[in-house]
Each structure stands twice: as C-alpha cells, then as structure tokens.
PDB file of C-alpha atoms in Angstrom:
ATOM      1  CA  GLY B   1    -127.041 -69.686 114.195  1.00  0.00           C
ATOM      2  CA  GLN B   2    -123.476 -70.662 113.973  1.00  0.00           C
ATOM      3  CA  ASN B   3    -122.648 -74.004 112.394  1.00  0.00           C
ATOM      4  CA  ILE B   4    -119.424 -75.835 111.231  1.00  0.00           C
ATOM      5  CA  ASP B   5    -119.743 -78.884 109.080  1.00  0.00           C
ATOM      6  CA  GLN B   6    -116.842 -81.310 108.504  1.00  0.00           C
ATOM      7  CA  PRO B   7    -117.075 -85.404 107.402  1.00  0.00           C
ATOM      8  CA  THR B   8    -117.152 -87.776 110.668  1.00  0.00           C
ATOM      9  CA  GLU B   9    -114.553 -90.050 109.249  1.00  0.00           C
ATOM     10  CA  MET B  10    -112.138 -90.451 106.474  1.00  0.00           C
ATOM     11  CA  THR B  11    -109.792 -93.312 105.241  1.00  0.00           C
ATOM     12  CA  ALA B  12    -106.627 -92.997 103.017  1.00  0.00           C
ATOM     13  CA  THR B  13    -103.845 -94.791 102.335  1.00  0.00           C
ATOM     14  CA  GLU B  14    -100.227 -94.078 103.460  1.00  0.00           C
ATOM     15  CA  GLY B  15     -98.579 -91.867 100.743  1.00  0.00           C
ATOM     16  CA  ALA B  16    -101.572 -90.657  98.994  1.00  0.00           C
ATOM     17  CA  ILE B  17    -103.271 -87.342  99.522  1.00  0.00           C
ATOM     18  CA  VAL B  18    -106.244 -86.496 101.400  1.00  0.00           C
ATOM     19  CA  GLN B  19    -108.496 -83.412 101.591  1.00  0.00           C
ATOM     20  CA  ILE B  20    -110.579 -82.980 104.628  1.00  0.00           C
ATOM     21  CA  ASN B  21    -113.322 -80.237 103.959  1.00  0.00           C
ATOM     22  CA  CYS B  22    -115.258 -77.619 106.790  1.00  0.00           C
ATOM     23  CA  THR B  23    -118.141 -75.606 105.818  1.00  0.00           C
ATOM     24  CA  TYR B  24    -119.314 -72.731 108.272  1.00  0.00           C
ATOM     25  CA  GLN B  25    -122.143 -70.506 108.756  1.00  0.00           C
ATOM     26  CA  THR B  26    -121.243 -67.805 111.221  1.00  0.00           C
ATOM     27  CA  SER B  27    -122.540 -64.107 112.148  1.00  0.00           C
ATOM     28  CA  GLY B  28    -119.111 -62.964 112.006  1.00  0.00           C
ATOM     29  CA  PHE B  29    -115.319 -64.317 110.670  1.00  0.00           C
ATOM     30  CA  ASN B  30    -112.074 -63.155 111.713  1.00  0.00           C
ATOM     31  CA  GLY B  31    -110.492 -66.298 110.724  1.00  0.00           C
ATOM     32  CA  LEU B  32    -110.475 -69.962 110.288  1.00  0.00           C
ATOM     33  CA  PHE B  33    -107.957 -72.379 112.150  1.00  0.00           C
ATOM     34  CA  TRP B  34    -107.304 -76.119 111.584  1.00  0.00           C
ATOM     35  CA  TYR B  35    -106.122 -78.593 114.526  1.00  0.00           C
ATOM     36  CA  GLN B  36    -104.636 -81.983 114.699  1.00  0.00           C
ATOM     37  CA  GLN B  37    -105.614 -84.086 117.601  1.00  0.00           C
ATOM     38  CA  HIS B  38    -104.020 -87.560 118.330  1.00  0.00           C
ATOM     39  CA  ALA B  39    -105.784 -89.828 120.084  1.00  0.00           C
ATOM     40  CA  GLY B  40    -105.491 -89.207 123.928  1.00  0.00           C
ATOM     41  CA  GLU B  41    -103.682 -85.985 123.346  1.00  0.00           C
ATOM     42  CA  ALA B  42    -104.719 -82.069 123.414  1.00  0.00           C
ATOM     43  CA  PRO B  43    -105.334 -80.409 120.164  1.00  0.00           C
ATOM     44  CA  THR B  44    -102.621 -78.830 118.305  1.00  0.00           C
ATOM     45  CA  PHE B  45    -102.557 -75.730 115.939  1.00  0.00           C
ATOM     46  CA  LEU B  46    -101.873 -76.829 112.121  1.00  0.00           C
ATOM     47  CA  SER B  47    -102.960 -73.850 110.124  1.00  0.00           C
ATOM     48  CA  TYR B  48    -104.981 -70.244 110.260  1.00  0.00           C
ATOM     49  CA  ASN B  49    -106.608 -68.786 107.372  1.00  0.00           C
ATOM     50  CA  VAL B  50    -108.256 -65.111 106.944  1.00  0.00           C
ATOM     51  CA  LEU B  51    -107.811 -64.259 103.654  1.00  0.00           C
ATOM     52  CA  ASP B  52    -108.919 -66.296 100.762  1.00  0.00           C
ATOM     53  CA  GLY B  53    -106.351 -68.749  98.927  1.00  0.00           C
ATOM     54  CA  LEU B  54    -104.106 -71.310  99.848  1.00  0.00           C
ATOM     55  CA  GLU B  55    -101.264 -71.434 102.799  1.00  0.00           C
ATOM     56  CA  GLU B  56     -98.980 -73.792 102.093  1.00  0.00           C
ATOM     57  CA  LYS B  57     -96.630 -75.356 105.180  1.00  0.00           C
ATOM     58  CA  GLY B  58     -94.995 -78.313 104.668  1.00  0.00           C
ATOM     59  CA  ARG B  59     -97.075 -81.650 103.916  1.00  0.00           C
ATOM     60  CA  PHE B  60    -100.036 -79.735 105.031  1.00  0.00           C
ATOM     61  CA  SER B  61    -101.902 -76.913 103.051  1.00  0.00           C
ATOM     62  CA  SER B  62    -105.483 -75.213 104.014  1.00  0.00           C
ATOM     63  CA  PHE B  63    -107.600 -73.202 101.791  1.00  0.00           C
ATOM     64  CA  LEU B  64    -110.147 -70.450 102.442  1.00  0.00           C
ATOM     65  CA  SER B  65    -113.148 -68.799 100.342  1.00  0.00           C
ATOM     66  CA  ARG B  66    -114.844 -66.585 102.513  1.00  0.00           C
ATOM     67  CA  SER B  67    -117.700 -66.180  99.794  1.00  0.00           C
ATOM     68  CA  LYS B  68    -118.517 -69.765  99.947  1.00  0.00           C
ATOM     69  CA  GLY B  69    -118.082 -70.271 103.653  1.00  0.00           C
ATOM     70  CA  TYR B  70    -115.863 -73.089 102.800  1.00  0.00           C
ATOM     71  CA  SER B  71    -112.245 -74.428 103.531  1.00  0.00           C
ATOM     72  CA  TYR B  72    -110.287 -77.435 103.030  1.00  0.00           C
ATOM     73  CA  LEU B  73    -107.026 -78.960 104.825  1.00  0.00           C
ATOM     74  CA  LEU B  74    -105.236 -80.720 102.134  1.00  0.00           C
ATOM     75  CA  LEU B  75    -102.394 -83.238 103.653  1.00  0.00           C
ATOM     76  CA  LYS B  76     -99.695 -84.629 101.223  1.00  0.00           C
ATOM     77  CA  GLU B  77     -97.837 -87.954 101.062  1.00  0.00           C
ATOM     78  CA  LEU B  78     -99.912 -89.418 103.920  1.00  0.00           C
ATOM     79  CA  GLN B  79     -97.916 -90.662 106.928  1.00  0.00           C
ATOM     80  CA  MET B  80     -99.334 -93.467 109.684  1.00  0.00           C
ATOM     81  CA  LYS B  81     -98.584 -90.757 112.050  1.00  0.00           C
ATOM     82  CA  ASP B  82    -101.167 -88.628 110.242  1.00  0.00           C
ATOM     83  CA  SER B  83    -103.836 -90.763 111.456  1.00  0.00           C
ATOM     84  CA  ALA B  84    -105.677 -88.635 113.736  1.00  0.00           C
ATOM     85  CA  SER B  85    -108.597 -86.038 114.182  1.00  0.00           C
ATOM     86  CA  TYR B  86    -108.875 -83.203 112.576  1.00  0.00           C
ATOM     87  CA  LEU B  87    -111.097 -80.074 113.963  1.00  0.00           C
ATOM     88  CA  CYS B  88    -111.824 -76.784 112.062  1.00  0.00           C
ATOM     89  CA  ALA B  89    -112.660 -73.817 114.213  1.00  0.00           C
ATOM     90  CA  VAL B  90    -114.070 -70.485 113.092  1.00  0.00           C
ATOM     91  CA  ASP B  91    -113.126 -67.386 115.194  1.00  0.00           C
ATOM     92  CA  ALA B  92    -116.387 -65.681 114.570  1.00  0.00           C
ATOM     93  CA  GLY B  93    -115.467 -62.306 116.301  1.00  0.00           C
ATOM     94  CA  ASN B  94    -117.092 -63.201 119.495  1.00  0.00           C
ATOM     95  CA  ASN B  95    -114.339 -61.982 122.018  1.00  0.00           C
ATOM     96  CA  ARG B  96    -111.985 -64.799 120.631  1.00  0.00           C
ATOM     97  CA  LYS B  97    -114.136 -67.625 121.422  1.00  0.00           C
ATOM     98  CA  LEU B  98    -114.124 -70.342 118.470  1.00  0.00           C
ATOM     99  CA  ILE B  99    -116.689 -72.206 117.193  1.00  0.00           C
ATOM    100  CA  TRP B 100    -115.696 -75.758 116.794  1.00  0.00           C
ATOM    101  CA  GLY B 101    -116.544 -78.437 114.183  1.00  0.00           C
ATOM    102  CA  LEU B 102    -116.763 -82.007 115.897  1.00  0.00           C
ATOM    103  CA  GLY B 103    -113.532 -82.960 113.826  1.00  0.00           C
ATOM    104  CA  THR B 104    -112.945 -85.389 111.164  1.00  0.00           C
ATOM    105  CA  SER B 105    -111.255 -88.778 112.143  1.00  0.00           C
ATOM    106  CA  LEU B 106    -108.469 -89.689 109.582  1.00  0.00           C
ATOM    107  CA  ALA B 107    -107.416 -93.372 109.420  1.00  0.00           C
ATOM    108  CA  VAL B 108    -104.128 -93.497 107.319  1.00  0.00           C
ATOM    109  CA  ASN B 109    -103.497 -97.369 106.088  1.00  0.00           C
ATOM    110  CA  PRO B 110    -100.276 -99.208 105.086  1.00  0.00           C
TER     111      PRO B 110
ATOM    112  CA  ILE Z   1     -93.036 -74.776 132.733  1.00  0.00           C
ATOM    113  CA  ALA Z   2     -93.497 -74.051 128.908  1.00  0.00           C
ATOM    114  CA  GLY Z   3     -97.042 -73.271 127.530  1.00  0.00           C
ATOM    115  CA  ILE Z   4    -100.089 -74.257 129.750  1.00  0.00           C
ATOM    116  CA  THR Z   5     -99.718 -76.852 132.687  1.00  0.00           C
ATOM    117  CA  GLN Z   6    -102.916 -79.007 133.848  1.00  0.00           C
ATOM    118  CA  ALA Z   7    -103.200 -81.161 137.139  1.00  0.00           C
ATOM    119  CA  PRO Z   8    -104.134 -83.776 137.930  1.00  0.00           C
ATOM    120  CA  THR Z   9    -103.680 -85.710 134.592  1.00  0.00           C
ATOM    121  CA  SER Z  10    -106.395 -87.815 135.659  1.00  0.00           C
ATOM    122  CA  GLN Z  11    -108.911 -88.330 138.672  1.00  0.00           C
ATOM    123  CA  ILE Z  12    -111.549 -90.616 139.522  1.00  0.00           C
ATOM    124  CA  LEU Z  13    -113.947 -88.897 142.156  1.00  0.00           C
ATOM    125  CA  ALA Z  14    -117.066 -89.935 143.896  1.00  0.00           C
ATOM    126  CA  ALA Z  15    -120.352 -88.284 143.070  1.00  0.00           C
ATOM    127  CA  GLY Z  16    -121.091 -85.292 145.178  1.00  0.00           C
ATOM    128  CA  ARG Z  17    -117.529 -84.599 146.097  1.00  0.00           C
ATOM    129  CA  ARG Z  18    -115.927 -81.146 145.229  1.00  0.00           C
ATOM    130  CA  MET Z  19    -112.889 -80.754 142.976  1.00  0.00           C
ATOM    131  CA  THR Z  20    -110.337 -78.170 141.518  1.00  0.00           C
ATOM    132  CA  LEU Z  21    -109.023 -78.843 137.978  1.00  0.00           C
ATOM    133  CA  ARG Z  22    -105.928 -76.595 138.196  1.00  0.00           C
ATOM    134  CA  CYS Z  23    -104.652 -74.529 134.898  1.00  0.00           C
ATOM    135  CA  THR Z  24    -101.405 -72.682 134.701  1.00  0.00           C
ATOM    136  CA  GLN Z  25     -99.857 -70.991 132.046  1.00  0.00           C
ATOM    137  CA  ASP Z  26     -96.423 -68.956 131.385  1.00  0.00           C
ATOM    138  CA  MET Z  27     -97.198 -66.973 128.286  1.00  0.00           C
ATOM    139  CA  ARG Z  28     -98.774 -63.960 129.617  1.00  0.00           C
ATOM    140  CA  HIS Z  29    -101.992 -64.610 127.434  1.00  0.00           C
ATOM    141  CA  ASN Z  30    -104.810 -62.661 128.668  1.00  0.00           C
ATOM    142  CA  ALA Z  31    -107.547 -64.926 127.463  1.00  0.00           C
ATOM    143  CA  MET Z  32    -108.241 -68.288 128.837  1.00  0.00           C
ATOM    144  CA  TYR Z  33    -110.909 -71.026 128.185  1.00  0.00           C
ATOM    145  CA  TRP Z  34    -112.212 -74.501 129.933  1.00  0.00           C
ATOM    146  CA  TYR Z  35    -113.402 -76.887 127.620  1.00  0.00           C
ATOM    147  CA  ARG Z  36    -114.744 -80.549 128.040  1.00  0.00           C
ATOM    148  CA  GLN Z  37    -114.631 -82.936 125.116  1.00  0.00           C
ATOM    149  CA  ASP Z  38    -117.036 -85.777 124.671  1.00  0.00           C
ATOM    150  CA  LEU Z  39    -117.164 -88.648 122.050  1.00  0.00           C
ATOM    151  CA  GLY Z  40    -119.680 -87.233 119.303  1.00  0.00           C
ATOM    152  CA  LEU Z  41    -120.159 -83.849 120.919  1.00  0.00           C
ATOM    153  CA  GLY Z  42    -116.811 -82.283 120.488  1.00  0.00           C
ATOM    154  CA  LEU Z  43    -115.164 -79.486 122.192  1.00  0.00           C
ATOM    155  CA  ARG Z  44    -117.809 -77.395 124.323  1.00  0.00           C
ATOM    156  CA  LEU Z  45    -117.172 -74.473 126.102  1.00  0.00           C
ATOM    157  CA  ILE Z  46    -117.612 -74.167 129.853  1.00  0.00           C
ATOM    158  CA  HIS Z  47    -115.828 -70.910 131.177  1.00  0.00           C
ATOM    159  CA  TYR Z  48    -113.811 -68.433 129.910  1.00  0.00           C
ATOM    160  CA  SER Z  49    -111.910 -65.345 130.828  1.00  0.00           C
ATOM    161  CA  ASN Z  50    -110.667 -62.345 128.726  1.00  0.00           C
ATOM    162  CA  THR Z  51    -108.514 -61.081 131.201  1.00  0.00           C
ATOM    163  CA  ALA Z  52    -107.372 -61.311 135.406  1.00  0.00           C
ATOM    164  CA  GLY Z  53    -110.390 -60.564 137.464  1.00  0.00           C
ATOM    165  CA  THR Z  54    -113.311 -61.026 135.038  1.00  0.00           C
ATOM    166  CA  THR Z  55    -114.672 -64.539 133.781  1.00  0.00           C
ATOM    167  CA  GLY Z  56    -117.809 -65.266 131.712  1.00  0.00           C
ATOM    168  CA  LYS Z  57    -120.009 -68.671 130.987  1.00  0.00           C
ATOM    169  CA  GLY Z  58    -119.491 -70.665 127.844  1.00  0.00           C
ATOM    170  CA  GLU Z  59    -121.985 -73.207 126.441  1.00  0.00           C
ATOM    171  CA  VAL Z  60    -122.132 -75.813 129.495  1.00  0.00           C
ATOM    172  CA  PRO Z  61    -121.314 -73.819 132.541  1.00  0.00           C
ATOM    173  CA  ASP Z  62    -123.804 -75.361 135.051  1.00  0.00           C
ATOM    174  CA  GLY Z  63    -122.376 -77.106 137.816  1.00  0.00           C
ATOM    175  CA  TYR Z  64    -119.050 -75.471 137.334  1.00  0.00           C
ATOM    176  CA  SER Z  65    -117.231 -72.449 138.344  1.00  0.00           C
ATOM    177  CA  VAL Z  66    -113.935 -70.577 137.656  1.00  0.00           C
ATOM    178  CA  SER Z  67    -111.930 -67.569 138.768  1.00  0.00           C
ATOM    179  CA  ARG Z  68    -109.184 -65.646 137.342  1.00  0.00           C
ATOM    180  CA  ALA Z  69    -106.940 -64.035 140.449  1.00  0.00           C
ATOM    181  CA  ASN Z  70    -103.949 -63.263 138.192  1.00  0.00           C
ATOM    182  CA  THR Z  71    -103.145 -63.902 134.681  1.00  0.00           C
ATOM    183  CA  ASP Z  72    -101.311 -67.327 134.755  1.00  0.00           C
ATOM    184  CA  ASP Z  73    -103.738 -69.385 136.937  1.00  0.00           C
ATOM    185  CA  PHE Z  74    -107.616 -70.405 135.998  1.00  0.00           C
ATOM    186  CA  PRO Z  75    -108.818 -73.136 138.118  1.00  0.00           C
ATOM    187  CA  LEU Z  76    -112.011 -74.807 137.359  1.00  0.00           C
ATOM    188  CA  THR Z  77    -114.080 -76.368 140.637  1.00  0.00           C
ATOM    189  CA  LEU Z  78    -116.904 -78.893 140.562  1.00  0.00           C
ATOM    190  CA  ALA Z  79    -119.029 -77.856 143.402  1.00  0.00           C
ATOM    191  CA  SER Z  80    -120.684 -81.239 144.032  1.00  0.00           C
ATOM    192  CA  ALA Z  81    -119.342 -83.813 140.883  1.00  0.00           C
ATOM    193  CA  VAL Z  82    -122.039 -85.963 139.199  1.00  0.00           C
ATOM    194  CA  PRO Z  83    -121.371 -88.548 136.672  1.00  0.00           C
ATOM    195  CA  SER Z  84    -122.504 -86.398 133.653  1.00  0.00           C
ATOM    196  CA  GLN Z  85    -119.020 -84.610 134.030  1.00  0.00           C
ATOM    197  CA  THR Z  86    -117.090 -87.596 133.667  1.00  0.00           C
ATOM    198  CA  SER Z  87    -115.302 -86.073 130.645  1.00  0.00           C
ATOM    199  CA  VAL Z  88    -111.835 -84.944 129.545  1.00  0.00           C
ATOM    200  CA  TYR Z  89    -111.117 -81.214 130.394  1.00  0.00           C
ATOM    201  CA  PHE Z  90    -108.876 -79.254 128.371  1.00  0.00           C
ATOM    202  CA  CYS Z  91    -107.762 -75.776 129.677  1.00  0.00           C
ATOM    203  CA  ALA Z  92    -106.317 -73.259 126.787  1.00  0.00           C
ATOM    204  CA  SER Z  93    -105.237 -69.893 126.378  1.00  0.00           C
ATOM    205  CA  SER Z  94    -105.226 -67.576 123.532  1.00  0.00           C
ATOM    206  CA  VAL Z  95    -103.433 -64.824 121.637  1.00  0.00           C
ATOM    207  CA  GLY Z  96    -105.281 -65.525 118.179  1.00  0.00           C
ATOM    208  CA  GLY Z  97    -105.008 -69.137 118.126  1.00  0.00           C
ATOM    209  CA  TYR Z  98    -105.278 -71.493 120.867  1.00  0.00           C
ATOM    210  CA  THR Z  99    -102.757 -73.590 123.074  1.00  0.00           C
ATOM    211  CA  PHE Z 100    -103.985 -76.236 124.830  1.00  0.00           C
ATOM    212  CA  GLY Z 101    -102.995 -77.838 128.004  1.00  0.00           C
ATOM    213  CA  SER Z 102    -102.353 -81.587 127.980  1.00  0.00           C
ATOM    214  CA  GLY Z 103    -105.855 -82.310 129.880  1.00  0.00           C
ATOM    215  CA  THR Z 104    -107.331 -83.997 132.662  1.00  0.00           C
ATOM    216  CA  ARG Z 105    -109.734 -86.940 132.235  1.00  0.00           C
ATOM    217  CA  LEU Z 106    -112.362 -86.978 135.258  1.00  0.00           C
ATOM    218  CA  THR Z 107    -114.125 -89.958 136.125  1.00  0.00           C
ATOM    219  CA  VAL Z 108    -117.262 -89.324 138.416  1.00  0.00           C
ATOM    220  CA  VAL Z 109    -118.450 -92.694 140.008  1.00  0.00           C
TER     221      VAL Z 109
END
C-alpha cells in the first residue's frame, strides 16, 4: 500500500531549530512536497524535492533520501508565526494525485 | 481573481438539502481536485479532474458529484447532505505542486 508517516505533534522554543521527519512507502516516486497550514487556513506550498539532498530556502530547508524513503523539514530561528501544521505529500506518479500525510502540528513557545 | 476562489466561505445546511460548492481558478491549470479535511483524518480526495471534460473518483466519492465543463470551474455537489459530510472542503489545482483555495466550512445539521 501507499503510506506516509510523520509525527502528530511537536513542540519547540522560539529561536530554536526543529526538524520534522516524514517517511514514505509508495509504489512510485515523482517528488515530495512540504506544505504549511495555519489553523483555519488552506495549506500553502513550502518546498519540493525530487533529487536526494538538501534544498534551502531562507529559514526553511528540506532534505530527501529516496533510497531510505525519508525526508525532513528543518525550520531555523523559529518564530511564533511558525506554529502551524506541516504536511508531507508524495507524488507517486498516479496522475498527479498526491498522497498526503496526516500532518505534524508544531507549537512554538516563547 | 488571483489563484483559486471558493464559495461560500461557510455554510450551515439542513440534512437532505442539495448544495453546490463553487471553485474557480484563473491559472489555466488542467488538473483540479476536491478534498475534505477532518481532524485526525487529514486531507482526503473526493473527486479530481485531469482536464476539462474529464473527472475521476478519489478516496471518498460517495454522496458527491463533480463536473468540469471548462478549465476554470470545478463545482462540487452534495445531492442530499448528511451530517457526516460536515467538514472543511478545499479545492485545489495543480501543475506540479498544488495551489489551494481558502476552503468552505460546511456544517450539516
């Protein structure tokens, strides 16, 4: 079957660094996405990885290892506004229909 | 319009009533999707359309129908609403990554 796992909840302190992990088992792989979703709002795109390695974009970085079926999202210099749910999704090559994880709810405390 | 527009923003609906959730995009994306999001269950695909004139069923299509008469519009219809259809509904379009509308919060009572 197709499966994506990520932790349900995480807590971190303002100014710190947090790593949100995502493991996947899918029949195919065309890329992995990370989305951010604030409470009561729509998901918004953060990053896309299709090749192994680290992609850096400001305070956010995303890493992919295709051989391990593993990705992480790294958030640096955490701010209160980073409190949100972070969704991992995989394009398994099924007509662009993404497979979604349940999301990791991150709480940033002062 | 910039991106995807959904209407209404929220709605309280009596069980048994028919309702259409509207979704319009101005990005000329071929692929469009309807999801529902429920606490603990994440995003679940209801129906999708890869291009105008074609539609397909997702994970949870029962009780819902869609049409795709043109590239821009992808309405979702609940023929006879039931309380289990209480949810937040997101429309999305894709050319690679997804762009989501702001959602419709539907309560069926």
